[in-house]
Structures are given as C-alpha cells and as structure tokens.
PDB file of C-alpha atoms in Angstrom:
ATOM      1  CA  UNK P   1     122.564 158.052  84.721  1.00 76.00           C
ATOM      2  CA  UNK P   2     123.135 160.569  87.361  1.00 79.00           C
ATOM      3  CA  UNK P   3     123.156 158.284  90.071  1.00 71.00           C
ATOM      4  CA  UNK P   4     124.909 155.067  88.789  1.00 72.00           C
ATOM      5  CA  UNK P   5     127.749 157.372  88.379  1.00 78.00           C
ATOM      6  CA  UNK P   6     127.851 158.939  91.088  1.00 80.00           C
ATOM      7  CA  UNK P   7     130.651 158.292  93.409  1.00 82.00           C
ATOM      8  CA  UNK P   8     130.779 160.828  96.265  1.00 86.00           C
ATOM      9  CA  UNK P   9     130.942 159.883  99.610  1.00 88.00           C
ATOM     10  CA  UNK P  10     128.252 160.730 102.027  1.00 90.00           C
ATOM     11  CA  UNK P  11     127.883 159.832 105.707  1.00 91.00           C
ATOM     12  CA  UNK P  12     125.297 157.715 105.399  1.00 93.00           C
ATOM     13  CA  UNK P  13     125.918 155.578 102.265  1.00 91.00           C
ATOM     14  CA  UNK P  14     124.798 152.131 102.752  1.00 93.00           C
ATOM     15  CA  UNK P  15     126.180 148.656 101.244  1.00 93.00           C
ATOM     16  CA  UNK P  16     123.293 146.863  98.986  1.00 95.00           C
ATOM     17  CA  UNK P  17     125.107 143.816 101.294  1.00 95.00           C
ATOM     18  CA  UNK P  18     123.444 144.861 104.331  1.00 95.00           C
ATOM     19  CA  UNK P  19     120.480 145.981 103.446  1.00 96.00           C
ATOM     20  CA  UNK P  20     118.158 143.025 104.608  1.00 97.00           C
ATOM     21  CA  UNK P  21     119.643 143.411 108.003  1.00 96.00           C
ATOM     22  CA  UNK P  22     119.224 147.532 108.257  1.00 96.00           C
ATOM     23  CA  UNK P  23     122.928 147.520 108.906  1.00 96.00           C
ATOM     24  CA  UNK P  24     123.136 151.849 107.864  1.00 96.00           C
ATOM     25  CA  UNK P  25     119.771 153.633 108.313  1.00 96.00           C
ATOM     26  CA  UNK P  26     119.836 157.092 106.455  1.00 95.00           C
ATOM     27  CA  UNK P  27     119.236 160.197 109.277  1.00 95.00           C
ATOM     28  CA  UNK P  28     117.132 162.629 107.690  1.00 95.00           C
ATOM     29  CA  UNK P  29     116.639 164.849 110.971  1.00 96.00           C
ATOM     30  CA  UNK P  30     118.732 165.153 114.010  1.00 96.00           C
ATOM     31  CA  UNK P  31     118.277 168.355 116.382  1.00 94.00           C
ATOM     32  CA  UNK P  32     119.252 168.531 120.268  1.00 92.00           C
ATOM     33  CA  UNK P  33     118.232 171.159 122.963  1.00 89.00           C
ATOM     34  CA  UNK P  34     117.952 171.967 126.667  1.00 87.00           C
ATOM     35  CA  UNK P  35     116.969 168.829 128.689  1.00 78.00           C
ATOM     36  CA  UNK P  36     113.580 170.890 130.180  1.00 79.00           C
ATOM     37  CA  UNK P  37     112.089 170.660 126.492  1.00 77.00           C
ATOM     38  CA  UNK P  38     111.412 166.967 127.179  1.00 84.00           C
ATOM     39  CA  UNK P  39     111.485 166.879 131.119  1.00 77.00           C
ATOM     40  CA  UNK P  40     114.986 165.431 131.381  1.00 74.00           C
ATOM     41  CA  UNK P  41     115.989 166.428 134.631  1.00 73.00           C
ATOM     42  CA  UNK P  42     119.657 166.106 133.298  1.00 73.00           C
ATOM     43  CA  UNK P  43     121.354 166.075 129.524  1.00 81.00           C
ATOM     44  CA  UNK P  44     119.660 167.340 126.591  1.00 90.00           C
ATOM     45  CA  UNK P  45     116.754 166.205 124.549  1.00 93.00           C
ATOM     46  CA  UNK P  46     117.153 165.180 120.585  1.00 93.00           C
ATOM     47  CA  UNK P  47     114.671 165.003 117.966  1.00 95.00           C
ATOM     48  CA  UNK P  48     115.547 162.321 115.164  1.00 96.00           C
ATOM     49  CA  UNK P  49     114.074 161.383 111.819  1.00 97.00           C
ATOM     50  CA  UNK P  50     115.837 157.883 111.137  1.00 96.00           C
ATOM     51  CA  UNK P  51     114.725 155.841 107.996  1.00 95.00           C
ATOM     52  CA  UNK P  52     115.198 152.382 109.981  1.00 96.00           C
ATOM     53  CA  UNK P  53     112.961 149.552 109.363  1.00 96.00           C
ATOM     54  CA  UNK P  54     110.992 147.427 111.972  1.00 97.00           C
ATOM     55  CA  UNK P  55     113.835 145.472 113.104  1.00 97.00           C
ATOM     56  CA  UNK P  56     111.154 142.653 113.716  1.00 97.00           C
ATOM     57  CA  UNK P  57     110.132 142.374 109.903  1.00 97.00           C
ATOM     58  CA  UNK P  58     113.364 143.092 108.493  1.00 97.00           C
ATOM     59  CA  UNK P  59     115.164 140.169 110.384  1.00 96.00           C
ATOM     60  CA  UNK P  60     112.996 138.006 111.082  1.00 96.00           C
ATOM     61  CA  UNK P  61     112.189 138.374 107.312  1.00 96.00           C
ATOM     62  CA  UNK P  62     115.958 137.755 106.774  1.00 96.00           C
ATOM     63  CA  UNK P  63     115.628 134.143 108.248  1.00 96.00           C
ATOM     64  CA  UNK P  64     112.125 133.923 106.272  1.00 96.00           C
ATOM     65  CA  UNK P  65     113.729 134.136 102.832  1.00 97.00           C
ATOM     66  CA  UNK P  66     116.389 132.102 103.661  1.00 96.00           C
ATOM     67  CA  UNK P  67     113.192 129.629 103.966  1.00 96.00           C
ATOM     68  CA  UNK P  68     111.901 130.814 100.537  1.00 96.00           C
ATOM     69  CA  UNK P  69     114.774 129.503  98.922  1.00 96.00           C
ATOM     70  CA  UNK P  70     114.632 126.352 100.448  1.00 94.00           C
ATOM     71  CA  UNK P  71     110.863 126.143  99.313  1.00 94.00           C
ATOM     72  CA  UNK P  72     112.007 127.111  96.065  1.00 94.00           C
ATOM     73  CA  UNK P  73     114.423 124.933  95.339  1.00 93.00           C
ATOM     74  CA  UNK P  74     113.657 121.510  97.033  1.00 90.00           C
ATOM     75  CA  UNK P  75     109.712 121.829  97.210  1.00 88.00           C
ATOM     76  CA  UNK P  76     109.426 123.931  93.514  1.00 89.00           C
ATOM     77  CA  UNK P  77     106.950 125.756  95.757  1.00 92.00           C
ATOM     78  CA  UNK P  78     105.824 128.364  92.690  1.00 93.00           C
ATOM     79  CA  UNK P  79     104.632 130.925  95.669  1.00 94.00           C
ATOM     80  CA  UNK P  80     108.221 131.054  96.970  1.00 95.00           C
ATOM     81  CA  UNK P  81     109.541 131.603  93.335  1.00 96.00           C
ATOM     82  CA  UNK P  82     106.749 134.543  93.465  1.00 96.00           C
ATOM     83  CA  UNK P  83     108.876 136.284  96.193  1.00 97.00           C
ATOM     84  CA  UNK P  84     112.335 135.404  94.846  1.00 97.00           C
ATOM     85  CA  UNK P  85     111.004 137.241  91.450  1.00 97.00           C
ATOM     86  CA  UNK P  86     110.937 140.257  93.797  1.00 97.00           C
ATOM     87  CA  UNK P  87     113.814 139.998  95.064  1.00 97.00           C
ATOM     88  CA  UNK P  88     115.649 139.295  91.749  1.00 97.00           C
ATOM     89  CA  UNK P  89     114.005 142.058  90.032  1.00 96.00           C
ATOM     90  CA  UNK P  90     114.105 144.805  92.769  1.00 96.00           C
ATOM     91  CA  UNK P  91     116.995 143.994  94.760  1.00 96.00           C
ATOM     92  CA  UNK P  92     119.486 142.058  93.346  1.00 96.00           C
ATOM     93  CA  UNK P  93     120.847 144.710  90.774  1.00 93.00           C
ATOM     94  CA  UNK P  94     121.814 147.217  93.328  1.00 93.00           C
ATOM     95  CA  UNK P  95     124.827 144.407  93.943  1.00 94.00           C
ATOM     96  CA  UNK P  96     125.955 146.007  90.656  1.00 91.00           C
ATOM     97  CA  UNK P  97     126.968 148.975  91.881  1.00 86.00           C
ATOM     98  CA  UNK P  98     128.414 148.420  95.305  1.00 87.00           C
ATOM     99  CA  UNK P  99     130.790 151.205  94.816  1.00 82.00           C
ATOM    100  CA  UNK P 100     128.545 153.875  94.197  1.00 88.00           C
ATOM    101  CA  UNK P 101     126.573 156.036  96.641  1.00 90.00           C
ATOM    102  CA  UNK P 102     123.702 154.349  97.487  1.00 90.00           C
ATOM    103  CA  UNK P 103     121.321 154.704 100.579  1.00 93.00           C
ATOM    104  CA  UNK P 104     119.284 151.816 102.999  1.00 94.00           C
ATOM    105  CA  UNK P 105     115.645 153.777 102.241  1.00 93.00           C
ATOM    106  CA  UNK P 106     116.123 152.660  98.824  1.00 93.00           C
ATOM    107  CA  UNK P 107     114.648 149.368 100.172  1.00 95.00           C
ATOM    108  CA  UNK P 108     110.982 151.014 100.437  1.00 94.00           C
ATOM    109  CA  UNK P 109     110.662 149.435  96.772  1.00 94.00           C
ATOM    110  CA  UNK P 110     110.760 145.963  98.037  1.00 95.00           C
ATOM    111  CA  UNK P 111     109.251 146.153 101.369  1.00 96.00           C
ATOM    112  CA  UNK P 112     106.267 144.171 100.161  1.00 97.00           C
ATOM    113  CA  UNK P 113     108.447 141.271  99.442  1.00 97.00           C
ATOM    114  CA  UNK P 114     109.776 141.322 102.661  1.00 97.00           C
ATOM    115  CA  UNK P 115     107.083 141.372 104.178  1.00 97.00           C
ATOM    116  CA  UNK P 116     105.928 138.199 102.001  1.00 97.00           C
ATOM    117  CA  UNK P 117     109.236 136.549 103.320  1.00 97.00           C
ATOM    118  CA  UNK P 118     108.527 136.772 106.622  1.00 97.00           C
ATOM    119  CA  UNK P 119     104.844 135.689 106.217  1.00 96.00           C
ATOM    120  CA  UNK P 120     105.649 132.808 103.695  1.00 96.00           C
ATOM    121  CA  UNK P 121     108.845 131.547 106.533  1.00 95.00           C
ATOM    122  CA  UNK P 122     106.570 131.558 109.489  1.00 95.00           C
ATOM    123  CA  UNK P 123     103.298 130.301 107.814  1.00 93.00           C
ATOM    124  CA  UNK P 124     105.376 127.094 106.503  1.00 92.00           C
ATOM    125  CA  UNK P 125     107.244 126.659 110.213  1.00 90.00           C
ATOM    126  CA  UNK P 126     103.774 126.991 111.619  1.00 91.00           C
ATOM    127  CA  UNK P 127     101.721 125.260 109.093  1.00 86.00           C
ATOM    128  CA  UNK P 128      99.675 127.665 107.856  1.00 85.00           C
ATOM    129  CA  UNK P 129     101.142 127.243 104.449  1.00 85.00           C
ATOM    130  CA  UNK P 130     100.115 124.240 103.411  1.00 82.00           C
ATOM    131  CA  UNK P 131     101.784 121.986 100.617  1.00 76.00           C
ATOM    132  CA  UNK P 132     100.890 122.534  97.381  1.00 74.00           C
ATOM    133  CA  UNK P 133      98.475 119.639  95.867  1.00 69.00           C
ATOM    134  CA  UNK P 134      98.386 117.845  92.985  1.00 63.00           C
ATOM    135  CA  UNK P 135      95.482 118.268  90.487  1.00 62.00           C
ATOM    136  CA  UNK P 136      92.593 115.972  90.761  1.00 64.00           C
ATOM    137  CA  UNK P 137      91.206 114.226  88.495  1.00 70.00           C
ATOM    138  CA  UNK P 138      88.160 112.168  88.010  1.00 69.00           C
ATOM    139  CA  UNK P 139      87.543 108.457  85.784  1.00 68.00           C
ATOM    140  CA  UNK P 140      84.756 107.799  84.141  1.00 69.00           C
ATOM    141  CA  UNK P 141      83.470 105.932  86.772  1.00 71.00           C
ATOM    142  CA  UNK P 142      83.511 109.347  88.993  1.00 69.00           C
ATOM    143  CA  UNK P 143      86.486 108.208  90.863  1.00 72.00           C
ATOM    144  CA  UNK P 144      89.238 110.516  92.162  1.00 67.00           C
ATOM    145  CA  UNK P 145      92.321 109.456  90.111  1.00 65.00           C
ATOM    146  CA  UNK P 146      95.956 111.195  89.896  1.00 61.00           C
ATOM    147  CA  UNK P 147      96.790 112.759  86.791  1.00 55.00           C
ATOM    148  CA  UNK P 148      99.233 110.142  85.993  1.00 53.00           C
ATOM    149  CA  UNK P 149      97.278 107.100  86.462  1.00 49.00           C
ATOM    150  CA  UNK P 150      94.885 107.162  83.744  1.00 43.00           C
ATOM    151  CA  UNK P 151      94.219 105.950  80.339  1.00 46.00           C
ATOM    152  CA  UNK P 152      93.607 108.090  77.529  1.00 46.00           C
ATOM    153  CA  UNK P 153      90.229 106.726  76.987  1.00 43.00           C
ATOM    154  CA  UNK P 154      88.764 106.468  80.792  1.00 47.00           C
ATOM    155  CA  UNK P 155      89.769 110.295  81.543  1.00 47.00           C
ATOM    156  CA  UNK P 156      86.466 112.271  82.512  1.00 49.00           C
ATOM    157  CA  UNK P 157      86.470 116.294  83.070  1.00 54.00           C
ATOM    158  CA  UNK P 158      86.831 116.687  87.226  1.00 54.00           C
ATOM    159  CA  UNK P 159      83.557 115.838  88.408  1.00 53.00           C
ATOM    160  CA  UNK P 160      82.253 118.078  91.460  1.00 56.00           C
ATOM    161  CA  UNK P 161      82.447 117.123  95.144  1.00 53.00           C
ATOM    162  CA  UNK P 162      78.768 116.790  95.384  1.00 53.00           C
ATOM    163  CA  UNK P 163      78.440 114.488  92.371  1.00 52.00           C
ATOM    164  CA  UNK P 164      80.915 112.578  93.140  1.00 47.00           C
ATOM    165  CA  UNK P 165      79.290 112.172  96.938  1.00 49.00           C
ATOM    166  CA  UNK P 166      76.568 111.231  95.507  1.00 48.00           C
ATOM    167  CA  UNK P 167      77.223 108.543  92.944  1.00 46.00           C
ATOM    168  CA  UNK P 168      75.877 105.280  93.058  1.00 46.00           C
ATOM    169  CA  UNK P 169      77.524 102.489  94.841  1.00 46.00           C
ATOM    170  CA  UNK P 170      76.639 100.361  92.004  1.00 45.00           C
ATOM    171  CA  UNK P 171      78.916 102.081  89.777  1.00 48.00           C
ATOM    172  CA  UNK P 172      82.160 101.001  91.928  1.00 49.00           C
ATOM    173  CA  UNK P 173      82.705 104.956  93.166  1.00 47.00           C
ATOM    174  CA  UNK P 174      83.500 105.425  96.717  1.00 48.00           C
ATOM    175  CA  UNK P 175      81.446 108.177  98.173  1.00 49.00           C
ATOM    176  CA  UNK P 176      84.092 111.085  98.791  1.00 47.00           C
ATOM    177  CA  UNK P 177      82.893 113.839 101.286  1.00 48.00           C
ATOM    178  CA  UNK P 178      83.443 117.463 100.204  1.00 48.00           C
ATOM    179  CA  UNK P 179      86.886 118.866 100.812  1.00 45.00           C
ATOM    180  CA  UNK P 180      87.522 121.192 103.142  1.00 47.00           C
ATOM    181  CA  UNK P 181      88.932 124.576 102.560  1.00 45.00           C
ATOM    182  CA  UNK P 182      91.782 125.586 104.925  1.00 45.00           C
ATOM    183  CA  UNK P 183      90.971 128.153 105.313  1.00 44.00           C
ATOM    184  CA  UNK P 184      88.312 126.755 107.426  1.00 42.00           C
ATOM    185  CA  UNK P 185      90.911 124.503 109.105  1.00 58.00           C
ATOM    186  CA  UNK P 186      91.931 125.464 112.786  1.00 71.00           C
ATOM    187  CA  UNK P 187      95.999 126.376 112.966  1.00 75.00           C
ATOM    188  CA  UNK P 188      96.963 124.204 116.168  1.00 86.00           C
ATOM    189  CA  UNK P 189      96.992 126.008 119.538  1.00 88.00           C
ATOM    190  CA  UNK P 190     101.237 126.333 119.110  1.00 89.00           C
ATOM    191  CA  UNK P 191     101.019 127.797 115.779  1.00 90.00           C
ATOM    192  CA  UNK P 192      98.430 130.245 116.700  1.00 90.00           C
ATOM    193  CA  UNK P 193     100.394 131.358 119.674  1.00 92.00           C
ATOM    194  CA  UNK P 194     103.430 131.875 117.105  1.00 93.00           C
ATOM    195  CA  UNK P 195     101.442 134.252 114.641  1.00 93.00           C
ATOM    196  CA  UNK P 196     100.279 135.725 117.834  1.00 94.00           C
ATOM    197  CA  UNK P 197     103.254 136.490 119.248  1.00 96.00           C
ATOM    198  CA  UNK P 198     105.149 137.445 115.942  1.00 96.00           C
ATOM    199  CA  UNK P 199     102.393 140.071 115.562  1.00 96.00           C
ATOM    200  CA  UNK P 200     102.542 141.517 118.969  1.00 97.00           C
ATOM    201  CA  UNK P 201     106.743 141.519 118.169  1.00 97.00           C
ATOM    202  CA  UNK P 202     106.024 143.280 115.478  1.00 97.00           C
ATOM    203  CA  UNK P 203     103.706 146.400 117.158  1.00 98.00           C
ATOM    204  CA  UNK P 204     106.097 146.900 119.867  1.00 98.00           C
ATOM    205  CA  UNK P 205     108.642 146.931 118.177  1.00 97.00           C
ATOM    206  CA  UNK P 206     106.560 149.908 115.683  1.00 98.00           C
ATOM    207  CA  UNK P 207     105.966 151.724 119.460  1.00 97.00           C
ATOM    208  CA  UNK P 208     109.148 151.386 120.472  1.00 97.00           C
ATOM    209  CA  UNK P 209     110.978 153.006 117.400  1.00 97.00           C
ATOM    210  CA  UNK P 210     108.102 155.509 116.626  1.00 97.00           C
ATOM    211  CA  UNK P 211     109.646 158.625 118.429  1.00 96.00           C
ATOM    212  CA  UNK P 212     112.818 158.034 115.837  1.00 95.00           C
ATOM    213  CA  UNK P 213     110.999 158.076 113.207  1.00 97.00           C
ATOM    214  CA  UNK P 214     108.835 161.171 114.063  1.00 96.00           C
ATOM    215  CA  UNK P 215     111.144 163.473 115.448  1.00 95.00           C
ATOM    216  CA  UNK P 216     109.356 163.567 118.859  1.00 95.00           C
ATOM    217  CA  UNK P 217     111.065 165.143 121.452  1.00 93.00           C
ATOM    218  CA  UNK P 218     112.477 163.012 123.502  1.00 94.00           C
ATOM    219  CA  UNK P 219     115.395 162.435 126.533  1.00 93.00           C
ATOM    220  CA  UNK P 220     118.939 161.997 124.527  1.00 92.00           C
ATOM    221  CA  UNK P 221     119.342 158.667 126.460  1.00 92.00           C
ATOM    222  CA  UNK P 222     116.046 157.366 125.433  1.00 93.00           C
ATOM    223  CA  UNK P 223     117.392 158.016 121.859  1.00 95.00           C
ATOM    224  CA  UNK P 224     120.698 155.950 122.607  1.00 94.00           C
ATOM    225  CA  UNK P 225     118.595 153.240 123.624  1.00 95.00           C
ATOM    226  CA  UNK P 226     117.016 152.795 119.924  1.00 96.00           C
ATOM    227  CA  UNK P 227     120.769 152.783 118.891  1.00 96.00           C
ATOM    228  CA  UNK P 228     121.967 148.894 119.077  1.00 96.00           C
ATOM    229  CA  UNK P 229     124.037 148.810 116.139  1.00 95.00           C
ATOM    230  CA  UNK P 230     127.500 151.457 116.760  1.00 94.00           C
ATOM    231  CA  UNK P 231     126.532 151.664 112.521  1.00 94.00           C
ATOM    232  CA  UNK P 232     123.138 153.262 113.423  1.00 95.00           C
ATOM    233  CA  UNK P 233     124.390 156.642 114.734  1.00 91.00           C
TER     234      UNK P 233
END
C-alpha cells in the first residue's frame, strides 16, 4: 500500500515504459577522489554502483519479444505464450501506476523472461527452435497417420519407432527409420556462428560494464564512457 501511493519524486524514478530498453538505471553508489587513486595522470577517479542491465540481453531481448509475439499469435507457438505469461504477470501491471515512484531494478523479477526472449528470438531466426509438430499417430496396420485422417475404428495406440521399423512388408507398412532427436541435429555453420557471436556480445559486454557495477576505482573518463544514454547519469 505504501508504495502504490507513493508519489514523491526521486532522481532516479524510472517509467515502467522504458524499462525493456534500461532507459533510467537506479545509482546506488557514486564517490570521486584524487586522480592518483586510480593512476589518472589527470582528473579524478569515481567509484559507481549502477543497477544497469547487460545492454546486450536487455535489447537484443527487446527485438526477441517482439518475435515472441509474432510466434504467439500467427504460429500459436504455446512456448512463446510461456514467456508472454511472464511478461503479463510480472510486468505489465507496473503500466498501472505510471505516476508513481517507481525504479528500473524493479525489473530483477522478470529477468528470466528476458532472458527467454532473447533465447526464444534468436533460436527461431537461427533455427534452433524448431516448429512445433503435430502428434503422431499410428493405424492398425502400424502406419504413421495424422490425427485427423483416421477412422474411429482403424485408430491404434502410437506404435514405437522400432516396431514400426520392423513390421512386415506384407502387412502394407512402410518401414519408417527412427526419428531423430534435434537435439542431435547439427545447427548450420551460420547459425552456430550467430549463437557464437551473441554469446561472446554478451560477456563483453558483462566486462565492459563490470567496474560500474562494482564500484571499482576507476579514471572518471573511463566512467563517462559506460554513459551512452544523457538519461544514464
């Protein structure tokens, strides 16, 4: 109750509305001294605590749930809806109160969906997630039918891979060979330089914004280069 009502400003108050794109990182620490603390040879040195996310997950992930939807709504991919719930239910209600005071780190609760955004977006650029497939079913013949095609009276339970390999010609079923898992599948060279890449983004982008987020001591202009947003400071 305490804080939907509350209404006084503070410096670093955040919109819900920019919160996927880190727009207004809280600063929890912020101290300066002489430049010789840090070997600056001019200026001062700064120590800053800044709760900013990995700008490679948190837009990139942007994009990626702008793919979710899409899966969502045109493929009725369930894992997509999976995310949006998420979203919806950790989220989407701080748009209710866009006029109170509210901070960024507040996000922390949904990093994991995030995180499943920008996963889910590249795996279905790349091909890694795969379409979802239909059910199979088997005849009583042993042959693979879809679930629509058959009569009441000729449905079968699913009969396994290696049955159904090895059923008799005589009895009209085509061998089948056992699926494959794909997981066992090999992503093609282009895809697995993507996830490679995205991944290596991702850990220099964590080395690069580490000192900010640990207080190390460090040259002030070395801070202002983590600052690329004038809504950062």
């Amino acid at each position: 109750r305490f804080h939907v009502g509350l209404h006084s400003d503070h410096t670093y108050q955040a919109d819900p509305r920019g919160w996927l794109l880190q727009l207004r990182p809280t600063s929890f620490y912020w101290h300066t001294s002489p430049g010789q603390n840090c070997g600056a040879s001019s200026g001062k040195c700064a120590e800053a605590i800044v709760a900013l996310g990995n700008p490679a997950i948190w837009w990139l992930g942007a994009l990626g749930l702008l793919i979710v939807i899409f899966a969502a709504l045109w493929r009725r991919d369930w894992r997509a809806w999976t995310i949006l719930a998420g979203y919806a239910g950790l989220y989407v209600p701080w748009l209710v109160y866009l006029d109170r005071t509210i901070f960024t780190f507040y996000t922390i609760a949904f990093v994991p969906f995030v995180c499943l955004a920008w996963v889910y977006g590249l795996g279905l650029i790349t091909g890694h997630v795969r379409p979802l497939v239909e059910p199979q079913c088997a005849n009583a013949a042993g042959r693979i039918i879809r679930p629509d095609s058959y009569l009441e009276d000729d449905l079968a339970p699913p009969v396994p891979d290696a049955q159904i390999t090895a059923a008799p010609a005589e009895r009209g079923a085509a061998p089948i060979p056992p699926s494959r898992g794909w997981l066992s599948d090999r992503l093609p060279l282009a895809a697995r330089i993507t996830w490679t890449s995205a991944v290596i983004l991702v850990v220099m982008m964590f080395v690069f914004f580490y000192p900010i987020w640990t207080a190390l001591t460090v040259p002030r202009w070395f801070w202002s280069l983590h600052m690329w947003l004038p809504s950062w400071i």
